[in-house]
Structure formats: structure tokens, C-alpha cells
């Protein structure tokens, strides 16, 4: 059985399982949805809603309507949020306050679990070779998560990417408040948007504060390298909300053709780009 790794520093405690950050607690109070925890450690709340705690979305974010992306003359089968979510991370090192992991992909087929319930989706996902480094570090009253993406293929690699963490939220949408700049949104706004499409997109924003108005508990999330946010909830009854830093917002009308139109990132052969997210707990 894979090890549940615990990091601790001062009032903070974080847990990692199979490469996923599955718990962030301050003074014993949990902030993260535990969908990615081992089954025997899940609370009743962890067992409902989304079955993950977080994923890295790459090389696509959001749906892929024709289940393929194009790089030059080549076509690669893809599904929602891409291939990285289905690849495992290997622990390279860890100490009491930090952990360093890597995900390696050399090409070839990766089984697509979504095919089991949607036969129109591809049975396997394929992409260009890459390395994805991930580190998690406790810093004061914050958790910093960093990603390093390297193109190991012999082609110029187009992509979109994002991080998709799931946090605990009040069951009533009226009791959750988002603040960014001078703007505000309610959790209810996010829940309603998530019913109709893939969440509520916020363009050009890299930091946001989410407050549970009942308990006063809040999260301040800031990112570097992404540039946009997408907010999503699986539904009011689950008490969860995802705050997703993304390089590009998902296209929801079916007109996106990856990667022959729209905006995307690009890496040359052997080029590396880093992204980071800091979560401050209050």
C-alpha cells in the first residue's frame, strides 16, 4: 500500500497520497476536500462529490469536444483535462515540511477511465513526452505548490494547463463569498454556473479570497504563471468548491480546435516552464 505522507510546520499540517495533496489543516481544522484520500481514511463528507482532492490539468483544460488535439500534421486522442491526471507521481524526496515529486511520460497509450461510461470518448489517451515536477512546501501560514513542466519531445509542444484543487465550502451557496480586486461573487453564483457549463471563468485574475461566512474560515489563493481562474462546484449539497488557476479559460461552446485556434502555451524541445500556487489559510 502506498504511504500517506504527512508534512507539519507550526499550526499547519498537510497530507499527500499518490501524489495528490489530500489534506490541508490549520489548528486541526480541515480546509481541503478529501476525495483523494485512501478509502479507509475518508470521512463521510470525503466520500461524496468529487472523487479527487486535486489534479493537474494538462495538456488541455476543460472539455475536448472531438476528443483529439492537433500538433502539426499529427492528431492525439485526449479527453477532459488531459493526460496528466491519469499519470502517477513518484516521490523523489521529502522532509518534515516539504515534498518533491515527478511524473514522467515517454509516450504511448494511457487508459482513459472516462471511456467506461462514455463510449464516444477515446479508450486511450496519447501525448508528446514530458516531465512534470511538483513540490509542496509549508511556509508560515501558507502552503506553496510548484509545478515544473519540461518538453521532452523533439517537437514544439503546444498546451494549456491548470491546477484543480477542491476545498471545503458551506453547504448553502449564500454563505460563501469570493473577493478579487473590487469584485465579489457568492458561492451560489458558482454553483449555478457549474450547472450550466464547466464553472465560472474569471479572466486576467491570479489571486482570490474565499470566505465561509458562517465560520469565518477563509482561503487566500494566489498564483504565478497561470493568469486566469476558473471556479467550479459539484453542487450545493456537497459543500465543495474548486478554485482553479489556469493558463487559458475553457471554451464551452464547442468551437475550440486544440491547437489550431485560440490561445495556448508553447514549449521548445527541452524547454521548461514553472508555475506556482500559494494558499494562505485563515
CSV table of N, CA and C in Angstrom, one decimal, residues 56 101-103 131-137 144-150 162-163 224-225 272-278:
chain,number,residue,atom,x,y,z
A,56,UNK,N,-3.7,18.0,-11.8
A,56,UNK,CA,-3.0,18.9,-12.7
A,56,UNK,C,-3.6,18.7,-14.0
A,101,UNK,N,8.1,15.7,-6.0
A,101,UNK,CA,7.6,14.6,-6.8
A,101,UNK,C,7.9,14.8,-8.3
A,102,UNK,N,7.8,13.8,-9.1
A,102,UNK,CA,8.0,13.9,-10.5
A,102,UNK,C,7.0,12.9,-11.2
A,103,UNK,N,6.5,13.3,-12.3
A,103,UNK,CA,5.7,12.5,-13.2
A,103,UNK,C,6.4,12.4,-14.6
A,131,UNK,N,8.1,15.8,-18.8
A,131,UNK,CA,8.3,15.6,-17.4
A,131,UNK,C,7.5,16.7,-16.6
A,132,UNK,N,6.9,16.3,-15.5
A,132,UNK,CA,6.1,17.2,-14.7
A,132,UNK,C,6.6,17.1,-13.3
A,133,UNK,N,7.3,18.1,-12.8
A,133,UNK,CA,7.8,18.2,-11.4
A,133,UNK,C,6.7,18.9,-10.6
A,134,UNK,N,6.7,18.4,-9.3
A,134,UNK,CA,5.7,19.0,-8.4
A,134,UNK,C,6.3,19.1,-7.0
A,135,UNK,N,6.2,20.2,-6.4
A,135,UNK,CA,6.7,20.3,-5.0
A,135,UNK,C,5.6,21.0,-4.1
A,136,UNK,N,5.5,20.6,-2.9
A,136,UNK,CA,4.6,21.1,-1.9
A,136,UNK,C,5.4,21.5,-0.7
A,137,UNK,N,5.3,22.7,-0.2
A,137,UNK,CA,6.1,23.2,0.9
A,137,UNK,C,5.2,24.0,1.9
A,144,UNK,N,2.7,26.3,-0.3
A,144,UNK,CA,3.1,26.6,-1.7
A,144,UNK,C,3.2,25.4,-2.5
A,145,UNK,N,2.6,25.4,-3.7
A,145,UNK,CA,2.6,24.2,-4.6
A,145,UNK,C,3.3,24.7,-5.9
A,146,UNK,N,4.3,24.1,-6.3
A,146,UNK,CA,5.0,24.5,-7.6
A,146,UNK,C,5.0,23.3,-8.6
A,147,UNK,N,4.9,23.7,-9.8
A,147,UNK,CA,4.9,22.8,-10.9
A,147,UNK,C,6.0,23.2,-11.9
A,148,UNK,N,6.8,22.2,-12.4
A,148,UNK,CA,7.7,22.5,-13.5
A,148,UNK,C,7.5,21.5,-14.7
A,149,UNK,N,7.2,22.1,-15.8
A,149,UNK,CA,6.8,21.3,-17.0
A,149,UNK,C,7.9,21.4,-18.0
A,150,UNK,N,8.4,20.2,-18.5
A,150,UNK,CA,9.5,20.2,-19.4
A,150,UNK,C,9.1,19.4,-20.7
A,162,UNK,N,-3.4,23.8,-15.9
A,162,UNK,CA,-4.0,24.4,-14.7
A,162,UNK,C,-4.0,23.5,-13.6
A,163,UNK,N,-4.2,24.0,-12.4
A,163,UNK,CA,-4.3,23.2,-11.2
A,163,UNK,C,-5.8,23.2,-10.7
A,224,UNK,N,1.2,32.2,-9.8
A,224,UNK,CA,2.1,32.8,-10.7
A,224,UNK,C,2.3,31.9,-12.0
A,225,UNK,N,2.2,32.5,-13.1
A,225,UNK,CA,2.4,31.8,-14.4
A,225,UNK,C,1.1,31.4,-15.1
A,272,UNK,N,11.7,24.3,-20.2
A,272,UNK,CA,11.0,24.1,-19.0
A,272,UNK,C,10.3,25.4,-18.6
A,273,UNK,N,9.0,25.3,-18.1
A,273,UNK,CA,8.3,26.4,-17.5
A,273,UNK,C,7.8,26.1,-16.2
A,274,UNK,N,7.8,27.0,-15.3
A,274,UNK,CA,7.3,26.8,-13.9
A,274,UNK,C,6.1,27.6,-13.6
A,275,UNK,N,5.3,27.0,-12.7
A,275,UNK,CA,4.0,27.6,-12.2
A,275,UNK,C,3.9,27.4,-10.7
A,276,UNK,N,3.3,28.3,-10.0
A,276,UNK,CA,3.2,28.2,-8.6
A,276,UNK,C,1.8,28.7,-8.1
A,277,UNK,N,1.4,28.1,-7.0
A,277,UNK,CA,0.2,28.5,-6.3
A,277,UNK,C,0.4,28.5,-4.8
A,278,UNK,N,0.1,29.6,-4.2
A,278,UNK,CA,0.2,29.8,-2.7
A,278,UNK,C,-1.2,29.9,-2.1
